Amino acid sequence: MAIPRIAFIFAITAFLAGLGVATFSELRIFLPALLRGAVVTVQVSVLSIALFLLTAFVAGIARAFGTAPVRWSAAIFVEVFRGTSLLVILFWFFFVLPEFGVVMPPMVAAVLGIGLNFGAYGAEVVRGAVQSVPRGQTEASIALNMTQFKRMTRIIIPQAVVITIPGLSNLTIELIKATALVSAVTLTDITFASVQQNQLHYRTLEIFAITVLLYYCLAQFIRFGGGWLEDHFSRHLKPRSA
Amino acid sequence: MSEPKIRFDKVLKAYGPLKVLEDLDFHVDASEVVTIIGPSGSGKTTVLRVLMTLEPIQGGVMYVDGEPLNMMMSDGQLVPASKAHVRRIRDKIGMVFQSFNLFPHMTALENCIEAPIHSKGMAKSKAIDESMDLLAMVGLADKRDHYPSQLSGGQQQRVAIARALAMRPEILLFDEPTSALDPEMVGEVLSVIRRLAESGDYTILLVTHQMGFARDVSDRVCFFDGGRMVEQGKPEALFGHPRNERLKQFLSKVLEAV
């Protein structure tokens, strides 16, 4: 598993290094612009992921445990943000809300739009995970006279978290790729920077090779992070080594 | 006459039109060991589940030490109980499940100290001391740091018993505690229950298919059929001279199987 991947990454890196040497002078011209775009992509990603995870857990737990009004509010939130296009949500935050006096900088609009849109998907992952914790766990908590709050925070949610990891990792990777839409609200992320630099310098292969590599590396980072978290949270299911 | 430890007064439990328990009057005295037997669907497990408040009842009142559990007194009238009232009364009851229901993300010791610390507010060091004594009592002190998945079924059920005892209940409910176990592990669990029964420290209500064991440890055996208590008596009488026809059929079937 690991060796082909390392070989693959090594090959790509070597290929790009070769290209870089061959076109060193060109790289110096467009690389700074691409790096500025990469910083924007990473910024939007990190902030959106934070909002996405927060929203997913709050809305998912509200749907699973809340009283009727709370459940309904969470359900409406999920339906609105899941049922509409991310691009249109971004337009709404940046171009439509100012008509009602709500003006926000492009970074805020981008993070809100992406975080809430993916949070709505994530909420369903969290709800499914919470509801898949066996009923016997709830019964044992009642028999031990725990309050509903302790039952949620100490018994059900810790067991649900590990179940959410594959689904939420998937969405996180999707989210990073969806940040390419933020140019719609005037942010210059790596994708938009690539398009611009390509129009200026016509170094299509080098520019888009760097772009694709950046997305791939970010996705791998999430993949390994998710794998590590999953191992960490399910160590109690492994046989004892001692 | 002193108040029984547990008293059911015309308890009705129904799922839609299906009455699982019908106008059940039933009582258990303090320190009494009562076994409930009966065919599947007779409502025997339901008696434990409604008493543990795992399921609501549709009619009647359950009393513990003379205090209503599912209802409470307000201005001299019985009204549906508040959560706080239920928690106060329920604190006297502990339960052991057929499928153990240990918390899989916690070690044996963590399973035991969880509720004393987070439900009773006991100091952690005291909870650990008490739980270690209980784990030693069930013969599992050396497994304190094992997770449930690393224990055998019999060991898991003994941890579950220690976990229930850690809350210092006065009443213990055992819901078919050996039904999910491999045959060679039944003995280790029954011997722990036997010790608890013989200590006289607990009022015990047991649902089991282990007829020999029921006969040995029980002060009284109750036969349930179709949501009603059909016959009850001392184990020698009930097993030796059953009067009810359904009970005779049931006993001949289960004793044949042994």
XYZ file of C-alpha atoms in Angstrom:
500
model
C 0.000 0.000 0.000
C 2.470 2.647 1.194
C 5.328 1.812 -1.181
C 3.472 2.376 -4.491
C 2.114 5.635 -3.124
C 5.549 6.825 -2.032
C 6.959 5.782 -5.402
C 4.156 7.653 -7.146
C 4.650 10.818 -5.144
C 8.412 10.534 -5.652
C 7.988 10.134 -9.391
C 5.757 13.166 -9.663
C 8.112 15.220 -7.524
C 11.094 14.178 -9.625
C 9.191 14.939 -12.792
C 8.269 18.383 -11.533
C 11.811 19.017 -10.321
C 13.060 18.161 -13.816
C 10.524 20.499 -15.350
C 11.460 23.125 -12.840
C 15.135 22.938 -13.779
C 14.245 23.044 -17.458
C 12.061 26.089 -17.054
C 13.660 27.732 -14.058
C 13.384 31.271 -15.365
C 9.676 30.800 -16.157
C 8.957 29.330 -12.730
C 10.348 32.440 -11.085
C 7.854 34.507 -13.003
C 4.653 32.678 -12.147
C 5.468 30.793 -8.938
C 4.937 33.732 -6.512
C 1.402 34.271 -7.834
C 0.622 30.561 -7.493
C 1.943 30.523 -3.922
C -0.241 33.486 -2.989
C -3.180 31.528 -4.448
C -2.149 28.434 -2.479
C -2.152 30.455 0.747
C -5.722 31.600 0.032
C -6.821 28.019 -0.722
C -5.298 26.772 2.532
C -6.796 29.654 4.525
C -10.281 29.116 3.127
C -9.938 25.346 3.624
C -8.792 25.477 7.238
C -11.427 28.002 8.327
C -14.208 26.262 6.374
C -13.258 22.859 7.805
C -13.473 24.288 11.325
C -16.932 25.732 10.646
C -17.988 22.562 8.788
C -17.095 20.265 11.690
C -18.676 22.551 14.275
C -21.881 22.842 12.237
C -21.991 19.119 11.485
C -21.785 18.159 15.163
C -24.143 20.853 16.454
C -26.814 20.209 13.801
C -26.362 16.423 13.813
C -26.625 16.138 17.594
C -29.553 18.567 17.613
C -31.368 16.349 15.113
C -30.674 13.209 17.115
C -31.227 14.414 20.690
C -33.058 17.735 20.527
C -36.570 18.557 21.649
C -39.093 18.865 18.802
C -38.463 22.576 18.005
C -34.685 22.080 18.068
C -34.962 19.006 15.842
C -37.112 20.884 13.371
C -34.792 23.911 13.233
C -31.844 21.626 12.572
C -33.793 19.747 9.893
C -34.712 23.002 8.127
C -31.093 24.159 8.238
C -29.921 20.856 6.734
C -32.536 20.912 3.994
C -31.856 24.536 3.001
C -28.069 24.239 2.847
C -27.962 20.738 1.415
C -30.660 21.340 -1.138
C -29.107 24.424 -2.761
C -26.008 24.799 -4.906
C -22.811 25.917 -3.167
C -22.090 28.406 -5.941
C -25.521 29.979 -5.514
C -25.057 30.102 -1.720
C -21.772 31.961 -2.252
C -23.509 34.432 -4.571
C -26.185 34.953 -1.962
C -23.745 35.676 0.835
C -21.619 38.031 -1.248
C -23.980 39.713 -3.704
C -27.541 39.327 -2.414
C -27.220 39.864 1.347
C -25.687 43.362 0.842
C -29.065 44.328 -0.639
C -30.456 43.690 2.860
C -27.625 45.623 4.478
C -25.478 42.590 5.407
C -22.056 43.245 3.902
C -19.190 40.836 4.508
C -15.634 40.572 3.206
C -15.079 37.890 0.527
C -13.160 35.609 2.897
C -16.053 35.602 5.399
C -18.631 34.952 2.676
C -16.533 32.090 1.306
C -15.965 30.427 4.680
C -19.624 30.821 5.734
C -20.929 29.467 2.441
C -18.626 26.459 2.273
C -18.713 25.696 6.010
C -22.513 25.777 6.261
C -23.076 23.894 2.997
C -20.766 21.042 3.977
C -21.939 21.273 7.594
C -25.421 20.347 6.367
C -24.060 17.199 4.723
C -21.917 16.457 7.775
C -24.909 16.816 10.084
C -26.471 13.782 8.440
C -23.255 11.791 8.899
C -23.205 12.720 12.596
C -26.908 11.959 13.066
C -26.486 8.552 11.430
C -23.499 7.788 13.644
C -25.271 8.841 16.845
C -28.291 6.738 15.954
C -26.141 3.717 15.136
C -24.800 3.467 18.701
C -26.642 0.408 20.063
C -29.773 1.004 22.124
C -28.244 -1.094 24.932
C -25.773 1.722 25.628
C -28.636 4.110 26.357
C -30.335 1.490 28.530
C -27.165 0.850 30.514
C -26.794 4.603 31.098
C -30.374 4.843 32.341
C -29.873 1.829 34.608
C -26.801 3.600 36.026
C -28.992 6.655 36.653
C -26.953 8.983 34.447
C -28.564 12.223 33.290
C -29.359 12.612 29.617
C -26.537 15.143 29.310
C -23.914 12.776 30.761
C -25.297 9.958 28.642
C -24.793 12.083 25.521
C -21.388 13.512 26.338
C -19.760 10.513 27.999
C -21.358 7.451 26.425
C -23.071 8.062 23.087
C -21.028 10.828 21.422
C -17.581 9.309 22.154
C -18.765 6.119 20.459
C -20.379 8.035 17.593
C -17.256 10.104 16.836
C -15.278 7.119 15.598
C -18.165 6.131 13.314
C -18.257 9.634 11.778
C -14.553 9.714 10.837
C -14.671 7.988 7.401
C -17.724 9.982 6.297
C -16.405 13.301 7.583
C -12.926 12.676 6.067
C -14.610 12.139 2.722
C -16.547 15.381 3.029
C -13.437 17.259 4.155
C -11.617 16.211 0.977
C -14.644 17.236 -1.077
C -14.650 20.559 0.757
C -11.023 21.311 -0.121
C -11.754 20.726 -3.771
C -14.910 22.864 -3.537
C -12.826 25.851 -2.410
C -12.022 26.300 -6.123
C -15.430 28.032 -6.313
C -14.365 30.964 -4.130
C -13.170 32.947 -7.134
C -16.893 33.596 -7.603
C -16.652 35.957 -4.620
C -13.468 37.657 -5.904
C -10.906 35.592 -3.952
C -7.827 34.549 -5.915
C -7.254 30.952 -4.828
C -4.787 28.541 -6.432
C -7.172 27.497 -9.208
C -7.998 31.043 -10.222
C -4.323 32.063 -9.938
C -3.397 29.154 -12.212
C -5.902 30.199 -14.831
C -4.601 33.769 -14.708
C -0.932 32.787 -14.874
C -1.644 30.386 -17.716
C -3.270 33.152 -19.716
C -0.225 35.331 -19.113
C 2.592 32.833 -19.634
C 1.179 29.805 -21.494
C 3.108 27.322 -19.281
C 0.041 25.102 -19.036
C 1.711 21.838 -18.009
C 3.891 23.274 -15.241
C 1.201 25.502 -13.799
C -1.524 22.898 -13.631
C 0.886 20.208 -12.479
C 1.682 22.360 -9.466
C -2.012 23.051 -8.881
C -3.056 19.420 -9.027
C -0.175 18.449 -6.747
C -1.255 20.966 -4.132
C -4.827 19.602 -4.045
C -3.524 16.053 -3.959
C -1.186 16.785 -1.046
C -3.961 18.482 0.937
C -6.261 15.510 0.308
C -3.553 13.041 1.385
C -3.007 15.043 4.535
C -6.726 14.683 5.418
C -6.673 11.010 4.485
C -3.769 10.181 6.779
C -5.117 12.437 9.515
C -8.489 10.659 9.336
C -6.816 7.254 9.366
C -4.777 8.190 12.414
C -7.844 9.504 14.259
C -9.776 6.341 13.424
C -6.971 4.143 14.792
C -6.681 6.338 17.847
C -10.402 6.233 18.662
C -10.837 2.504 18.009
C -7.789 1.211 19.900
C -10.165 -0.284 22.493
C -11.441 -2.683 19.824
C -8.031 -4.203 19.194
C -6.787 -7.344 20.916
C -4.455 -6.703 23.829
C -0.820 -7.013 22.850
C 0.521 -7.431 26.396
C -47.435 -4.778 58.106
C -44.251 -3.322 56.661
C -44.196 -1.935 53.154
C -42.708 -4.295 50.520
C -39.495 -3.213 48.817
C -41.120 -3.269 45.379
C -44.832 -3.114 44.700
C -46.697 -3.080 41.384
C -50.232 -1.776 41.617
C -52.384 -2.621 38.573
C -49.504 -1.988 36.173
C -50.425 -1.913 32.497
C -47.829 -2.047 29.743
C -49.089 -2.077 26.180
C -47.679 -1.648 22.710
C -50.702 -0.308 20.881
C -53.462 -2.902 21.266
C -51.010 -5.570 22.528
C -51.057 -5.766 26.318
C -47.699 -7.053 27.537
C -48.543 -6.639 31.211
C -52.178 -6.460 32.245
C -53.265 -5.050 35.607
C -50.236 -6.606 37.259
C -50.234 -6.684 41.072
C -46.918 -7.909 42.303
C -44.607 -7.301 45.223
C -41.136 -8.220 46.442
C -40.087 -7.916 50.094
C -36.789 -6.476 51.255
C -33.886 -8.944 50.863
C -36.157 -11.364 49.059
C -34.818 -13.226 46.018
C -37.582 -13.668 43.441
C -37.220 -15.459 40.108
C -39.591 -14.889 37.244
C -40.002 -17.717 34.749
C -42.251 -18.091 31.756
C -42.364 -18.674 28.008
C -41.111 -15.984 25.637
C -43.658 -13.218 25.221
C -45.005 -13.809 28.724
C -43.930 -10.325 29.866
C -41.309 -11.527 32.340
C -38.510 -9.317 31.027
C -40.956 -6.417 30.726
C -41.445 -6.469 34.501
C -37.746 -5.624 34.923
C -37.657 -3.141 32.060
C -40.572 -1.035 33.303
C -39.225 -1.095 36.862
C -35.847 0.148 35.566
C -37.823 2.889 33.704
C -36.398 1.763 30.372
C -39.959 1.784 29.097
C -42.972 3.821 30.194
C -46.094 2.125 31.518
C -49.588 3.024 30.414
C -51.355 2.530 33.700
C -50.921 1.711 37.371
C -48.242 2.680 39.868
C -44.912 1.117 40.777
C -43.679 1.683 44.332
C -40.186 1.349 45.762
C -39.991 1.422 49.575
C -43.561 2.694 49.556
C -42.702 5.677 47.362
C -44.226 5.864 43.886
C -41.648 5.648 41.060
C -43.504 6.528 37.893
C -45.738 8.991 39.757
C -45.177 11.411 42.620
C -47.254 13.068 45.317
C -48.165 16.680 44.737
C -50.738 18.386 46.959
C -51.901 15.002 48.163
C -52.444 13.730 44.635
C -50.529 11.326 42.433
C -49.195 13.114 39.349
C -46.760 11.889 36.675
C -43.254 11.931 38.121
C -40.658 14.565 37.234
C -37.252 13.506 35.927
C -35.652 14.483 39.245
C -38.132 12.337 41.186
C -37.510 9.328 38.940
C -33.739 9.757 39.300
C -33.997 9.906 43.093
C -35.999 6.678 43.348
C -34.170 4.913 40.493
C -30.911 5.389 42.361
C -31.897 2.391 44.506
C -32.156 0.066 41.506
C -29.383 -1.561 39.492
C -29.715 -3.804 36.457
C -27.667 -6.479 34.687
C -28.537 -7.096 31.045
C -28.609 -10.201 28.885
C -26.202 -8.574 26.411
C -23.972 -7.003 29.127
C -24.123 -3.503 27.547
C -20.690 -2.560 28.852
C -19.312 0.724 27.514
C -16.910 -0.492 24.790
C -14.723 2.631 24.858
C -13.909 2.232 28.560
C -11.784 -0.281 30.447
C -13.314 -2.615 33.032
C -12.412 -0.205 35.831
C -13.599 2.861 33.893
C -16.920 1.114 33.271
C -17.340 0.665 37.028
C -16.323 4.173 38.168
C -18.141 6.063 35.399
C -21.554 6.360 37.000
C -20.438 6.714 40.649
C -18.304 9.706 39.597
C -20.556 11.263 36.965
C -23.957 10.343 38.328
C -23.471 10.206 42.099
C -20.643 12.765 42.249
C -18.341 10.443 44.183
C -14.644 11.402 44.485
C -12.550 9.590 41.895
C -10.147 7.975 44.368
C -13.040 6.635 46.453
C -14.813 5.335 43.334
C -11.635 3.541 42.236
C -11.167 1.968 45.688
C -14.739 0.718 45.817
C -14.742 -0.515 42.223
C -11.461 -2.361 42.676
C -12.989 -4.166 45.667
C -15.979 -5.109 43.518
C -13.806 -6.271 40.611
C -11.856 -8.392 43.099
C -15.142 -9.766 44.422
C -16.120 -10.949 40.916
C -12.573 -12.277 40.406
C -11.424 -9.757 37.809
C -9.095 -7.360 39.637
C -6.301 -8.255 37.194
C -8.481 -7.276 34.225
C -9.040 -3.687 35.384
C -7.307 -2.170 32.335
C -8.851 -4.484 29.749
C -11.481 -3.203 27.345
C -14.709 -5.227 27.022
C -13.669 -6.516 23.572
C -10.649 -8.096 25.241
C -12.740 -10.054 27.767
C -14.739 -13.268 27.423
C -18.519 -13.167 27.699
C -18.468 -14.483 31.250
C -15.867 -11.903 32.244
C -17.859 -9.107 30.605
C -20.974 -10.102 32.497
C -19.055 -10.168 35.789
C -17.727 -6.668 35.063
C -21.319 -5.619 34.322
C -22.369 -6.968 37.735
C -19.522 -5.059 39.426
C -20.556 -1.935 37.511
C -24.142 -2.237 38.747
C -22.976 -2.827 42.339
C -20.678 0.225 42.198
C -23.800 2.409 42.328
C -24.651 0.784 45.699
C -28.171 -0.261 44.704
C -30.578 -1.878 47.141
C -32.461 -3.681 44.401
C -30.769 -5.759 41.692
C -32.507 -6.760 38.489
C -31.003 -9.587 36.429
C -32.451 -9.931 32.928
C -31.495 -13.388 31.634
C -27.887 -12.777 32.701
C -26.544 -16.043 31.280
C -28.617 -16.411 28.106
C -25.966 -14.853 25.842
C -23.098 -16.887 27.307
C -21.315 -19.965 26.070
C -22.277 -22.915 28.308
C -18.860 -23.158 29.978
C -19.121 -19.555 31.186
C -22.558 -19.793 32.760
C -21.204 -21.186 36.026
C -18.834 -18.315 36.812
C -21.633 -15.759 36.437
C -24.188 -17.790 38.410
C -21.747 -18.238 41.283
C -21.393 -14.451 41.592
C -25.182 -14.009 41.557
C -25.529 -16.811 44.109
C -23.143 -15.021 46.465
C -25.123 -11.777 46.132
C -28.384 -13.646 46.747
C -27.029 -15.407 49.833
C -25.513 -12.208 51.295
C -29.001 -10.892 52.033
C -27.774 -7.370 51.229
C -29.917 -7.000 48.140
C -33.482 -7.424 47.019
C -33.122 -9.459 43.835
C -35.447 -9.916 40.918
C -34.158 -12.451 38.415
C -35.404 -13.562 35.024
C -33.735 -16.767 33.900
C -34.087 -20.012 32.027
C -31.687 -21.763 34.426
C -34.355 -23.693 36.322
C -31.930 -25.539 38.584
C -30.340 -22.278 39.639
C -33.727 -20.613 40.178
C -34.733 -23.487 42.414
C -31.522 -23.179 44.439
C -31.320 -19.460 45.123
C -34.896 -18.193 45.054
C -37.110 -17.509 48.023
C -40.029 -17.410 45.643
C -40.654 -18.239 41.983
C -43.299 -16.555 39.839
C -44.634 -18.021 36.614
C -45.767 -15.484 34.010
C -47.874 -16.269 30.992
C -49.603 -13.884 28.589
C -48.840 -10.762 30.612
C -50.207 -12.136 33.879
C -48.688 -13.778 36.910
C -50.330 -17.179 36.736
C -48.769 -18.936 39.690
C -46.230 -18.198 42.398
C -44.798 -20.003 45.359
C -41.749 -21.444 47.075
C -39.449 -23.086 44.516
C -40.025 -26.613 45.906
C -43.786 -26.183 45.639
C -43.820 -24.514 42.248
C -41.392 -26.918 40.615
C -42.509 -29.981 42.619
C -46.272 -29.599 42.527
C -47.296 -27.187 39.794
C -51.056 -26.637 39.762
C -51.585 -24.495 36.691
C -51.873 -26.406 33.410
C -49.741 -23.900 31.454
C -47.036 -24.105 34.114
C -47.030 -27.913 33.925
C -46.614 -27.768 30.140
C -43.882 -25.125 30.416
C -41.929 -27.072 33.027
C -42.161 -30.335 31.130
C -40.790 -28.569 28.035
C -37.880 -26.771 29.702
C -36.952 -29.687 31.947
C -37.040 -32.039 28.956
C -34.575 -29.797 27.163
C -31.992 -30.114 29.940
